[in-house]
Coordinates of C-alpha atoms in Angstrom, one line a residue:
Chain A
M14 CA 87.5 64.1 3.6
I15 CA 86.6 67.4 5.1
Q16 CA 87.2 68.3 8.7
L17 CA 85.9 71.3 10.6
K18 CA 87.7 71.9 13.8
R19 CA 86.3 74.2 16.5
I20 CA 84.8 76.6 14.0
N21 CA 83.3 79.8 15.3
K22 CA 81.7 82.6 13.3
V23 CA 80.9 85.9 14.8
Y24 CA 79.3 88.7 12.8
D25 CA 80.4 92.3 13.0
D26 CA 77.4 93.1 15.2
G27 CA 78.4 90.5 17.7
F28 CA 76.0 87.8 16.7
Q29 CA 77.5 84.4 17.0
A30 CA 76.3 82.4 14.1
L31 CA 78.4 79.3 14.7
K32 CA 79.7 77.9 17.9
E33 CA 82.5 75.4 18.2
I34 CA 81.5 73.3 15.2
D35 CA 83.4 70.1 15.0
L36 CA 82.5 67.9 12.1
T37 CA 83.9 65.4 9.7
F38 CA 82.4 64.8 6.2
E39 CA 83.6 61.5 5.0
E40 CA 84.4 60.7 1.5
G41 CA 81.7 59.1 -0.6
K42 CA 79.0 59.8 2.0
I43 CA 75.9 62.0 1.9
N44 CA 76.1 64.3 4.9
V45 CA 72.9 66.1 5.7
L46 CA 72.9 69.3 7.7
I47 CA 69.5 69.9 9.1
G48 CA 67.8 72.1 11.6
P49 CA 65.3 74.9 12.0
S50 CA 65.8 78.1 10.0
G51 CA 68.6 80.3 11.4
C52 CA 70.4 77.3 13.0
G53 CA 73.5 77.9 10.9
K54 CA 73.2 74.9 8.5
T55 CA 73.6 76.9 5.3
T56 CA 76.3 79.0 6.8
T57 CA 78.2 75.9 7.8
M58 CA 77.9 74.6 4.2
K59 CA 79.0 77.9 2.7
L60 CA 82.1 77.8 4.7
L61 CA 83.3 75.0 2.6
N62 CA 83.4 76.9 -0.7
R63 CA 84.3 80.1 1.1
L64 CA 81.2 82.0 0.2
T65 CA 81.3 82.8 3.9
E66 CA 84.4 83.0 6.1
Y67 CA 84.7 81.8 9.7
T68 CA 86.1 83.8 12.6
D69 CA 88.3 81.1 14.1
G70 CA 89.0 77.4 13.9
Q71 CA 90.3 75.4 11.1
I72 CA 88.9 73.6 8.0
L73 CA 90.9 70.9 6.4
I74 CA 90.1 69.4 3.0
D75 CA 92.1 66.2 2.5
G76 CA 94.4 67.5 5.1
K77 CA 95.0 70.8 3.4
D78 CA 94.0 74.1 5.1
L79 CA 91.1 75.6 3.3
N80 CA 92.5 79.1 3.6
Q81 CA 95.6 78.0 1.6
I82 CA 93.4 77.3 -1.5
N83 CA 92.4 80.1 -3.8
P84 CA 88.6 80.5 -3.5
I85 CA 88.0 80.7 -7.2
E86 CA 89.9 77.4 -7.8
L87 CA 88.3 75.9 -4.8
R88 CA 84.8 76.6 -6.1
R89 CA 85.6 75.1 -9.5
Q90 CA 86.6 71.9 -7.7
M91 CA 83.3 71.8 -5.8
G92 CA 79.9 71.3 -7.2
Y93 CA 77.3 73.7 -6.0
V94 CA 73.5 73.3 -6.2
I95 CA 71.2 75.9 -4.8
Q96 CA 67.5 76.0 -3.9
N97 CA 66.7 78.6 -6.6
I98 CA 68.4 76.4 -9.2
G99 CA 70.1 79.5 -10.7
L100 CA 70.5 78.2 -14.2
F101 CA 71.8 80.9 -16.5
P102 CA 68.7 82.0 -18.5
H103 CA 70.7 83.3 -21.5
M104 CA 72.6 80.0 -22.0
T105 CA 71.4 76.7 -23.5
I106 CA 71.3 73.6 -21.4
Y107 CA 74.5 72.6 -23.0
D108 CA 76.3 75.8 -22.1
N109 CA 74.9 75.7 -18.6
V110 CA 76.1 72.2 -17.9
A111 CA 79.4 73.0 -19.6
T112 CA 80.0 76.1 -17.4
V113 CA 82.7 74.8 -15.1
P114 CA 84.5 72.6 -17.7
K115 CA 84.7 75.8 -19.9
L116 CA 86.1 77.8 -17.0
L117 CA 88.7 75.0 -16.5
K118 CA 89.4 75.2 -20.3
W119 CA 88.6 71.6 -21.2
D120 CA 88.8 70.9 -24.9
K121 CA 85.6 71.0 -26.8
Q122 CA 85.2 67.4 -27.5
R123 CA 85.7 66.3 -24.0
I124 CA 83.1 68.9 -22.8
R125 CA 80.6 67.6 -25.4
K126 CA 81.1 64.0 -24.4
R127 CA 80.8 64.9 -20.7
V128 CA 77.6 66.9 -21.2
D129 CA 75.9 64.1 -23.1
E130 CA 77.0 61.6 -20.6
L131 CA 75.5 63.7 -17.8
L132 CA 72.2 64.4 -19.5
Q133 CA 71.8 60.6 -20.0
L134 CA 72.6 60.1 -16.3
V135 CA 69.5 62.0 -15.4
N136 CA 67.4 60.5 -18.2
L137 CA 67.2 63.6 -20.4
D138 CA 67.8 62.9 -24.0
P139 CA 70.9 64.9 -25.1
E140 CA 69.6 65.4 -28.7
T141 CA 66.4 66.9 -27.4
Y142 CA 67.6 69.0 -24.5
R143 CA 71.1 70.1 -25.4
G144 CA 70.0 73.1 -27.4
R145 CA 67.0 74.2 -25.2
Y146 CA 66.9 77.1 -22.9
P147 CA 66.2 76.7 -19.1
S148 CA 62.8 78.5 -19.5
E149 CA 61.7 75.7 -21.8
L150 CA 62.1 73.1 -19.0
S151 CA 59.9 72.1 -16.1
G152 CA 61.0 72.9 -12.6
G153 CA 62.1 69.3 -11.9
Q154 CA 64.0 69.1 -15.2
Q155 CA 65.7 72.4 -14.4
Q156 CA 66.9 71.2 -11.1
R157 CA 68.2 68.0 -12.7
I158 CA 70.3 70.3 -14.9
G159 CA 71.3 72.1 -11.8
V160 CA 72.5 68.9 -10.3
I161 CA 74.4 67.7 -13.3
R162 CA 75.9 71.2 -13.8
A163 CA 77.4 70.7 -10.4
L164 CA 78.8 67.3 -11.4
A165 CA 80.2 68.4 -14.7
A166 CA 83.8 69.0 -13.8
E167 CA 84.0 65.8 -11.7
P168 CA 84.3 67.6 -8.4
S169 CA 85.2 65.4 -5.4
T170 CA 82.7 67.4 -3.2
I171 CA 79.2 68.6 -4.0
L172 CA 77.5 71.2 -1.9
M173 CA 73.7 71.2 -2.1
D174 CA 71.6 74.0 -0.4
E175 CA 68.0 72.8 -0.1
P176 CA 68.1 71.8 -3.7
F177 CA 64.7 70.0 -3.8
S178 CA 62.6 72.1 -1.4
A179 CA 61.1 74.3 -4.1
L180 CA 60.0 71.4 -6.2
D181 CA 56.6 69.7 -6.2
P182 CA 56.4 66.5 -4.1
I183 CA 56.6 64.1 -7.0
S184 CA 59.7 65.7 -8.6
R185 CA 61.2 65.9 -5.1
E186 CA 60.8 62.2 -4.5
Q187 CA 62.2 61.4 -7.9
L188 CA 65.2 63.6 -7.5
Q189 CA 65.9 62.2 -4.1
D190 CA 65.9 58.7 -5.5
E191 CA 68.1 59.8 -8.4
L192 CA 70.5 61.4 -6.0
V193 CA 70.9 58.3 -3.9
R194 CA 71.3 56.3 -7.1
L195 CA 73.8 58.8 -8.5
Q196 CA 75.7 58.8 -5.3
R197 CA 76.2 55.1 -5.6
E198 CA 77.5 55.5 -9.1
I199 CA 79.8 58.5 -8.6
N200 CA 80.7 58.2 -5.0
K201 CA 81.2 61.9 -4.1
T202 CA 81.3 63.6 -0.8
I203 CA 77.9 65.3 -0.6
V204 CA 77.1 68.0 1.9
F205 CA 73.3 68.5 1.7
V206 CA 71.4 71.2 3.6
T207 CA 67.7 70.7 4.2
H208 CA 65.0 71.4 6.8
D209 CA 63.0 68.3 5.8
M210 CA 63.5 65.4 8.1
D211 CA 61.9 62.9 5.8
E212 CA 64.4 63.9 3.1
A213 CA 67.3 63.6 5.6
I214 CA 66.2 60.1 6.7
K215 CA 65.8 59.0 3.1
I216 CA 69.1 60.1 1.7
A217 CA 71.6 60.6 4.5
D218 CA 74.6 58.5 5.6
Q219 CA 75.2 61.1 8.3
V220 CA 72.7 63.5 9.7
I221 CA 73.9 66.5 11.5
L222 CA 71.2 68.2 13.5
M223 CA 71.9 71.8 14.4
K224 CA 70.3 74.4 16.6
D225 CA 71.4 78.0 17.3
G226 CA 74.8 77.6 15.6
Q227 CA 75.6 74.4 17.4
V228 CA 75.6 70.7 16.5
V229 CA 73.0 69.0 18.7
Q230 CA 73.4 65.5 17.5
K231 CA 75.1 63.7 14.6
G232 CA 74.9 60.2 13.4
S233 CA 73.2 57.9 11.0
P234 CA 69.4 58.4 10.6
K235 CA 68.9 55.1 12.4
Q236 CA 71.0 56.3 15.4
L237 CA 69.0 59.6 15.6
L238 CA 65.7 57.8 15.4
E239 CA 66.6 55.2 17.9
N240 CA 68.5 57.3 20.3
P241 CA 67.5 61.0 20.1
A242 CA 69.9 62.9 22.3
N243 CA 67.5 65.2 24.0
E244 CA 64.0 66.7 23.9
F245 CA 64.8 69.1 21.0
V246 CA 66.0 66.2 18.8
R247 CA 62.8 64.3 19.7
E248 CA 60.7 67.2 18.9
F249 CA 62.5 68.0 15.6
I250 CA 62.3 64.4 14.4
G251 CA 58.7 64.2 15.5
E252 CA 56.9 61.5 17.6
N253 CA 55.4 59.9 14.5
R254 CA 58.7 59.2 12.9
L255 CA 60.2 58.0 16.2
E256 CA 57.3 55.7 16.7
S257 CA 57.4 54.3 13.2
A258 CA 61.1 53.8 13.5
K259 CA 60.8 51.7 16.6
T260 CA 61.9 48.2 15.9
L261 CA 60.3 45.0 17.2
P262 CA 61.6 44.1 20.7
P263 CA 64.3 41.3 20.6
L264 CA 63.3 37.7 20.9
S265 CA 64.9 37.4 24.3
E266 CA 62.2 39.6 25.9
F267 CA 59.7 36.8 25.2
V268 CA 61.7 33.9 26.4
V269 CA 60.4 32.2 29.5
E270 CA 63.5 31.1 31.3
G271 CA 63.6 28.3 33.8
Y272 CA 60.8 26.6 32.0
P273 CA 60.8 23.0 33.3
S274 CA 62.4 20.5 31.0
V275 CA 63.1 16.7 31.2
T276 CA 65.9 14.6 30.0
G277 CA 65.4 11.9 27.4
Q278 CA 66.0 9.1 29.9
S279 CA 63.2 10.1 32.3
D280 CA 60.4 7.7 33.0
L281 CA 57.2 8.7 31.2
Q282 CA 55.2 8.7 34.4
D283 CA 57.6 11.2 36.0
V284 CA 57.3 13.4 32.9
I285 CA 53.5 13.4 33.2
D286 CA 53.8 14.2 36.9
V287 CA 56.0 17.2 36.1
M288 CA 53.5 18.5 33.6
V289 CA 50.6 18.0 35.9
E290 CA 52.5 19.7 38.7
H291 CA 53.3 22.8 36.7
N292 CA 50.0 22.7 34.9
L293 CA 51.6 22.4 31.5
A294 CA 50.5 20.7 28.3
E295 CA 54.0 20.5 26.7
L296 CA 57.5 20.0 27.9
P297 CA 60.8 20.3 26.1
V298 CA 63.1 17.3 26.3
V299 CA 66.8 17.6 26.4
D300 CA 69.7 15.2 26.5
G301 CA 72.4 14.9 29.1
E302 CA 74.1 18.0 27.9
N303 CA 71.0 20.1 28.0
K304 CA 70.8 20.0 24.2
Y305 CA 67.3 20.2 22.8
R306 CA 65.8 16.9 21.5
G307 CA 62.1 17.5 21.0
I308 CA 58.8 18.2 22.7
V309 CA 56.5 15.9 24.6
S310 CA 52.9 16.7 24.9
L311 CA 50.7 15.7 27.8
Y312 CA 48.0 14.4 25.5
R313 CA 50.3 12.0 23.7
A314 CA 51.9 10.9 26.9
L315 CA 48.6 10.1 28.6
S316 CA 47.3 8.1 25.6
N317 CA 50.5 6.0 25.4
K318 CA 51.2 5.4 29.1
Q319 CA 52.9 2.1 28.5
A320 CA 55.4 3.6 26.0
V321 CA 58.9 5.0 26.8
L322 CA 59.6 8.7 26.5
S323 CA 61.5 8.4 23.2
D324 CA 58.4 6.9 21.5
V325 CA 56.1 9.8 22.2
L326 CA 58.7 12.5 21.7
D327 CA 57.8 14.9 18.9
T328 CA 61.1 15.8 17.2
S329 CA 59.4 17.6 14.3
I330 CA 59.2 20.8 16.3
Q331 CA 62.4 22.8 15.5
A332 CA 64.1 24.8 18.1
V333 CA 64.8 28.5 17.3
N334 CA 68.1 30.3 17.9
E335 CA 67.9 33.0 20.6
N336 CA 69.4 35.6 18.2
E337 CA 66.9 35.2 15.5
A338 CA 64.7 38.2 14.5
I339 CA 61.3 38.0 15.8
D340 CA 59.6 38.2 12.4
D341 CA 61.5 35.2 11.2
V342 CA 60.5 33.2 14.3
M343 CA 56.9 33.9 13.4
N344 CA 57.5 32.8 9.9
H345 CA 58.9 29.4 10.5
T346 CA 56.8 28.5 13.5
K347 CA 53.4 29.5 12.2
N348 CA 52.6 25.9 11.3
A349 CA 54.0 24.4 14.4
P350 CA 51.3 22.5 16.3
G351 CA 52.4 23.2 19.8
S352 CA 51.8 26.2 22.0
V353 CA 55.4 26.7 22.9
I354 CA 58.5 27.3 20.8
P355 CA 61.8 26.0 22.3
I356 CA 64.6 28.5 22.2
V357 CA 68.3 27.4 22.1
S358 CA 71.6 29.1 22.4
N359 CA 74.3 29.0 19.7
E360 CA 75.5 25.8 21.2
S361 CA 72.0 24.4 20.8
E362 CA 71.5 24.3 24.6
L363 CA 67.9 24.8 25.7
I364 CA 67.4 28.3 27.2
G365 CA 63.7 28.3 27.6
V366 CA 60.6 28.6 25.5
V367 CA 58.5 31.3 23.9
N368 CA 54.8 31.1 24.3
H369 CA 53.1 31.3 21.0
N370 CA 50.1 33.2 22.2
Q371 CA 52.1 35.7 24.1
L372 CA 54.3 36.4 21.1
F373 CA 51.2 36.9 18.9
Q374 CA 49.7 39.3 21.3
A375 CA 52.9 41.3 21.7
L376 CA 53.2 41.6 17.9
H377 CA 49.6 42.5 17.5
Q378 CA 49.9 45.3 20.0
F379 CA 53.1 46.6 18.4
Y380 CA 51.7 46.9 14.9
Q381 CA 48.5 48.4 16.2
R382 CA 50.5 51.1 18.0
K383 CA 52.5 51.7 14.9
S384 CA 49.5 52.1 12.7
G385 CA 48.2 54.7 15.1
G386 CA 45.4 52.6 16.7
E387 CA 44.7 52.3 20.3
Chain B
M1 CA 49.1 116.9 -57.4
D2 CA 50.7 120.3 -57.4
L3 CA 51.6 119.9 -53.8
F4 CA 53.6 116.8 -54.5
L5 CA 55.3 118.2 -57.5
D6 CA 56.3 121.3 -55.5
Y7 CA 57.6 119.2 -52.7
F8 CA 59.5 117.0 -55.2
E9 CA 61.1 120.0 -56.7
F10 CA 62.1 121.2 -53.2
W11 CA 63.9 117.9 -52.6
Q12 CA 65.7 118.2 -56.0
D13 CA 66.8 121.8 -55.2
K14 CA 67.9 121.2 -51.6
F15 CA 69.0 117.6 -51.7
D16 CA 72.6 118.4 -50.9
S17 CA 71.8 120.6 -47.9
I18 CA 69.1 118.2 -46.6
L19 CA 71.8 115.5 -46.7
A20 CA 74.2 117.7 -44.9
Y21 CA 71.7 118.5 -42.2
T22 CA 70.8 114.9 -41.7
Y23 CA 74.5 114.0 -41.5
E24 CA 75.0 116.7 -38.8
H25 CA 72.0 115.4 -36.9
L26 CA 73.2 111.9 -37.0
I27 CA 76.7 112.8 -35.9
I28 CA 75.5 114.8 -32.9
S29 CA 73.1 112.0 -31.8
F30 CA 75.6 109.3 -32.3
V31 CA 78.3 111.0 -30.3
V32 CA 75.9 111.7 -27.5
I33 CA 74.6 108.1 -27.4
V34 CA 78.0 106.5 -27.5
L35 CA 79.4 108.9 -24.9
S36 CA 76.5 108.4 -22.5
V37 CA 76.5 104.6 -22.9
V38 CA 80.2 104.4 -22.3
V39 CA 79.9 106.5 -19.2
T40 CA 76.6 105.4 -17.8
V41 CA 76.5 101.6 -18.2
P42 CA 79.8 101.0 -16.3
L43 CA 78.7 103.5 -13.7
A44 CA 75.3 101.8 -13.2
I45 CA 77.0 98.4 -12.9
Y46 CA 79.4 99.8 -10.4
M47 CA 76.5 101.3 -8.5
T48 CA 74.8 97.9 -8.2
K49 CA 77.9 96.6 -6.4
M50 CA 78.0 99.7 -4.2
K51 CA 77.1 99.3 -0.6
N52 CA 76.8 103.0 0.3
E53 CA 73.2 103.9 -0.3
K54 CA 73.8 107.6 0.2
I55 CA 76.3 107.9 -2.7
K56 CA 73.9 105.9 -4.9
N57 CA 71.0 108.2 -4.1
L58 CA 73.1 111.2 -4.7
I59 CA 74.1 110.0 -8.2
F60 CA 70.5 109.3 -9.0
N61 CA 69.4 112.7 -7.7
I62 CA 71.9 114.5 -9.8
A63 CA 70.9 112.6 -12.9
N64 CA 67.3 113.4 -12.0
V65 CA 67.9 117.1 -11.7
F66 CA 69.4 117.3 -15.1
Q67 CA 66.4 115.6 -16.5
T68 CA 64.1 118.2 -15.0
I69 CA 65.8 121.3 -16.5
P70 CA 63.9 122.3 -19.6
T71 CA 65.8 121.3 -22.7
I72 CA 66.1 124.8 -24.1
A73 CA 67.3 126.2 -20.8
L74 CA 69.9 123.6 -20.5
L75 CA 71.2 124.3 -24.0
A76 CA 71.2 128.0 -23.2
I77 CA 73.2 127.4 -19.9
M78 CA 75.8 125.7 -22.0
I79 CA 76.6 128.8 -24.1
P80 CA 78.5 130.8 -21.4
I81 CA 80.5 127.6 -20.5
L82 CA 81.2 126.0 -23.8
G83 CA 80.3 128.6 -26.3
I84 CA 78.1 127.7 -29.3
G85 CA 78.1 124.9 -31.8
F86 CA 78.7 121.2 -31.6
K87 CA 80.4 120.9 -28.1
P88 CA 77.8 122.6 -25.9
A89 CA 75.0 120.7 -27.7
V90 CA 76.7 117.3 -27.1
A91 CA 77.3 118.2 -23.4
A92 CA 73.7 119.3 -22.8
L93 CA 72.2 116.2 -24.5
F94 CA 74.7 114.0 -22.7
L95 CA 73.4 115.2 -19.3
Y96 CA 69.9 114.5 -20.5
A97 CA 70.7 111.0 -21.5
L98 CA 72.1 110.1 -18.1
L99 CA 69.0 109.3 -16.2
P100 CA 67.1 106.9 -18.5
L101 CA 70.3 104.9 -19.2
L102 CA 71.4 104.9 -15.5
R103 CA 68.1 103.7 -14.3
N104 CA 67.5 101.0 -16.8
T105 CA 71.0 99.5 -16.5
Y106 CA 70.9 99.7 -12.7
T107 CA 67.4 98.1 -12.6
G108 CA 68.4 95.5 -15.1
V109 CA 71.5 94.3 -13.2
K110 CA 69.6 94.5 -9.9
S111 CA 66.7 92.5 -11.3
I112 CA 68.9 89.4 -12.0
D113 CA 67.7 86.4 -10.1
P114 CA 70.0 86.3 -7.0
G115 CA 70.1 82.6 -7.5
V116 CA 71.8 83.1 -10.8
V117 CA 74.4 85.4 -9.2
E118 CA 74.9 83.0 -6.3
A119 CA 75.3 80.0 -8.7
A120 CA 77.8 81.9 -10.7
K121 CA 79.8 82.8 -7.6
G122 CA 79.6 79.3 -6.3
M123 CA 80.8 77.8 -9.5
G124 CA 84.0 79.8 -9.5
F125 CA 83.5 82.7 -11.9
S126 CA 85.8 85.5 -11.1
T127 CA 84.2 89.0 -10.6
F128 CA 84.9 90.0 -14.2
Q129 CA 83.9 86.7 -15.8
R130 CA 80.7 86.9 -13.8
L131 CA 80.0 90.4 -15.1
F132 CA 80.7 89.7 -18.7
K133 CA 79.5 86.2 -19.1
V134 CA 76.5 86.2 -16.7
E135 CA 75.3 89.5 -15.3
L136 CA 75.5 91.7 -18.4
P137 CA 74.0 89.2 -20.8
V138 CA 71.2 88.5 -18.5
A139 CA 70.6 92.3 -17.9
L140 CA 70.9 93.0 -21.6
P141 CA 67.2 93.4 -22.4
Y142 CA 67.0 96.1 -19.7
V143 CA 70.2 97.8 -20.8
M144 CA 69.0 97.7 -24.4
S145 CA 65.6 99.1 -23.7
G146 CA 67.3 102.0 -21.9
I147 CA 69.5 102.6 -24.9
R148 CA 66.5 102.5 -27.2
V149 CA 64.4 104.9 -25.2
T150 CA 67.3 107.3 -24.8
T151 CA 68.2 107.1 -28.5
V152 CA 64.7 108.1 -29.5
Y153 CA 64.8 111.0 -27.0
I154 CA 68.2 112.2 -28.1
I155 CA 67.2 112.2 -31.8
S156 CA 64.2 114.3 -31.0
W157 CA 66.1 116.7 -28.7
T158 CA 69.0 117.1 -31.1
T159 CA 66.6 119.2 -33.2
L160 CA 66.7 121.8 -30.5
A161 CA 70.5 121.9 -30.7
A162 CA 70.2 124.0 -33.8
L163 CA 69.2 126.8 -31.4
I164 CA 72.8 127.0 -30.1
G165 CA 74.3 126.7 -33.6
A166 CA 75.0 123.0 -33.6
G167 CA 73.2 122.4 -36.9
G168 CA 71.3 119.3 -37.7
L169 CA 67.7 118.9 -38.8
G170 CA 66.7 121.5 -36.3
D171 CA 68.3 124.1 -38.6
L172 CA 65.9 123.0 -41.4
V173 CA 62.9 123.5 -39.1
L174 CA 64.1 126.8 -37.7
A175 CA 64.9 128.1 -41.2
G176 CA 61.4 126.9 -42.2
I177 CA 59.9 128.9 -39.4
G178 CA 62.0 132.0 -40.5
Y179 CA 61.0 131.7 -44.1
N180 CA 57.5 130.5 -43.4
D181 CA 58.5 127.5 -45.6
Q182 CA 56.3 124.5 -44.8
H183 CA 58.4 122.2 -47.0
M184 CA 61.4 122.9 -44.8
I185 CA 59.6 122.4 -41.5
F186 CA 57.9 119.2 -42.8
T187 CA 61.2 117.7 -44.2
G188 CA 63.1 118.4 -41.0
T189 CA 60.4 116.8 -38.9
I190 CA 59.8 113.8 -41.0
L191 CA 63.5 113.0 -41.3
A192 CA 64.0 113.3 -37.5
I193 CA 61.1 110.9 -37.0
M194 CA 62.4 108.5 -39.6
I195 CA 65.9 108.4 -38.0
A196 CA 64.4 107.7 -34.6
L197 CA 62.2 104.9 -35.9
L198 CA 65.0 103.4 -37.9
L199 CA 67.4 103.3 -35.0
D200 CA 64.8 101.9 -32.7
L201 CA 64.2 99.2 -35.2
L202 CA 67.9 98.5 -35.5
F203 CA 68.4 98.3 -31.8
G204 CA 65.4 96.0 -31.5
K205 CA 66.9 93.6 -34.0
F206 CA 70.2 93.8 -32.2
E207 CA 68.6 93.1 -28.9
K208 CA 66.7 90.1 -30.3
R209 CA 69.8 88.6 -31.7
F210 CA 71.9 88.8 -28.6
S211 CA 69.4 88.1 -25.8
K212 CA 67.7 84.8 -25.9
V213 CA 66.0 85.0 -22.5

């Protein structure tokens, strides 16, 4: 775990690059620093391997003060991937990937095994690629090597500075997928800098949105999308993404409460009177403890006037729990004959009903808005 | 046919002294090249790390000035300082070699993709490791081309060193002018050309072997 406590950075010319940065990068999570250029996201990341120094504050890595660690040693324990890839052009792929293990003086066999293992991890055949030079690889392949080079010495933390932004969209998508997959396998703390919101939403466990050297909002992509802290966050995320992230309203918004109901012992004529009075075609029927029993329809009641209520009661219509997701409600009630869906609490007490038509209309509107229609 | 026979006879007669001149020539050039590489390459690398633009420009300007002085004049200037013979010749030619070597090495190291340098830093190379394992190998083609160009220059300029009594193939040419002996002039010239070409070829091979960019 890495903690940044009240970090400030002021340049010699008085420009304050970072203001009171308080952050925690948790173990095994992908933390994405994002913001417009000049917001201090790369600077914040470079603090962690001491490529830049801060003016005051404190950084702790697993509880240890960063300044107590020798910068050379520190960097060897951290993977580092940069936008320009930066493979060493005079070295083979093998030597490139083996760079940090060699610096750490691993024995040859261990290095060899590790390099092959890593090449396989990103689906590059070791036999084919081990002896090639970086210039013989495509951009996407090069950055794959860049990523596994950072993983080579099994660092606990990996810093990635816009690693995929110079790649073509297809390679970028692939590498993002691979990173998420890799992360599940290797479980490292990743600090990832980007200016691409889609990328952040796709890969992040924690998104840290920065502006002018300050953290504006941090949280999961979902939290940011559902609750943007202010106008800047809204703008940065973009209306389209906010709109498409909107979830369906909860079922409770559609429940008509206080809908009349009758108990199972009621006289059928009384039931018909209630329906006529409220101008309704269907009524839910409950027992003495307000537990849902079934639905009685006006049509059936009228055509069997001599019968008792329990004879015309339709028990095939299932009640729906109030906490169910609205999509599910649609799914298992689409074949229901009636126009209302009874809604019950966890104790199966009747709360109210949902009108089928109303629900349909609301959903229709929602999806139309989402797909950009009027 | 007579021409060839005459020339062949000339070689038979003068073989020992031709060899001696060639040897002198090689020694002067070799000392100059080694000396200038040893001094200039580290200086150029140091300059790439230097933040002070003024000092950098000053060094380049000094090197530039030496290059503009006519070769004969520079050799002549050396006489009152270092006398005649081997030493002043080496000193003058050394000053000549400065600029091309300095420029090429400096440009070479400067032209390294900043991403490569940043990656090396971020991966935990120490400054020296970075220099020897990354920066110099990557800049090698530039450094080598500087050395090649300079070597060819030096071989050719060393001919002039004979003027201040340093010997070498220049002596052969000068004597040829004195005696109006075309064989001597021709031999001196041809040998100087061949040494230059040969060394260029050699460095080219070396460069290919050690730089795989």
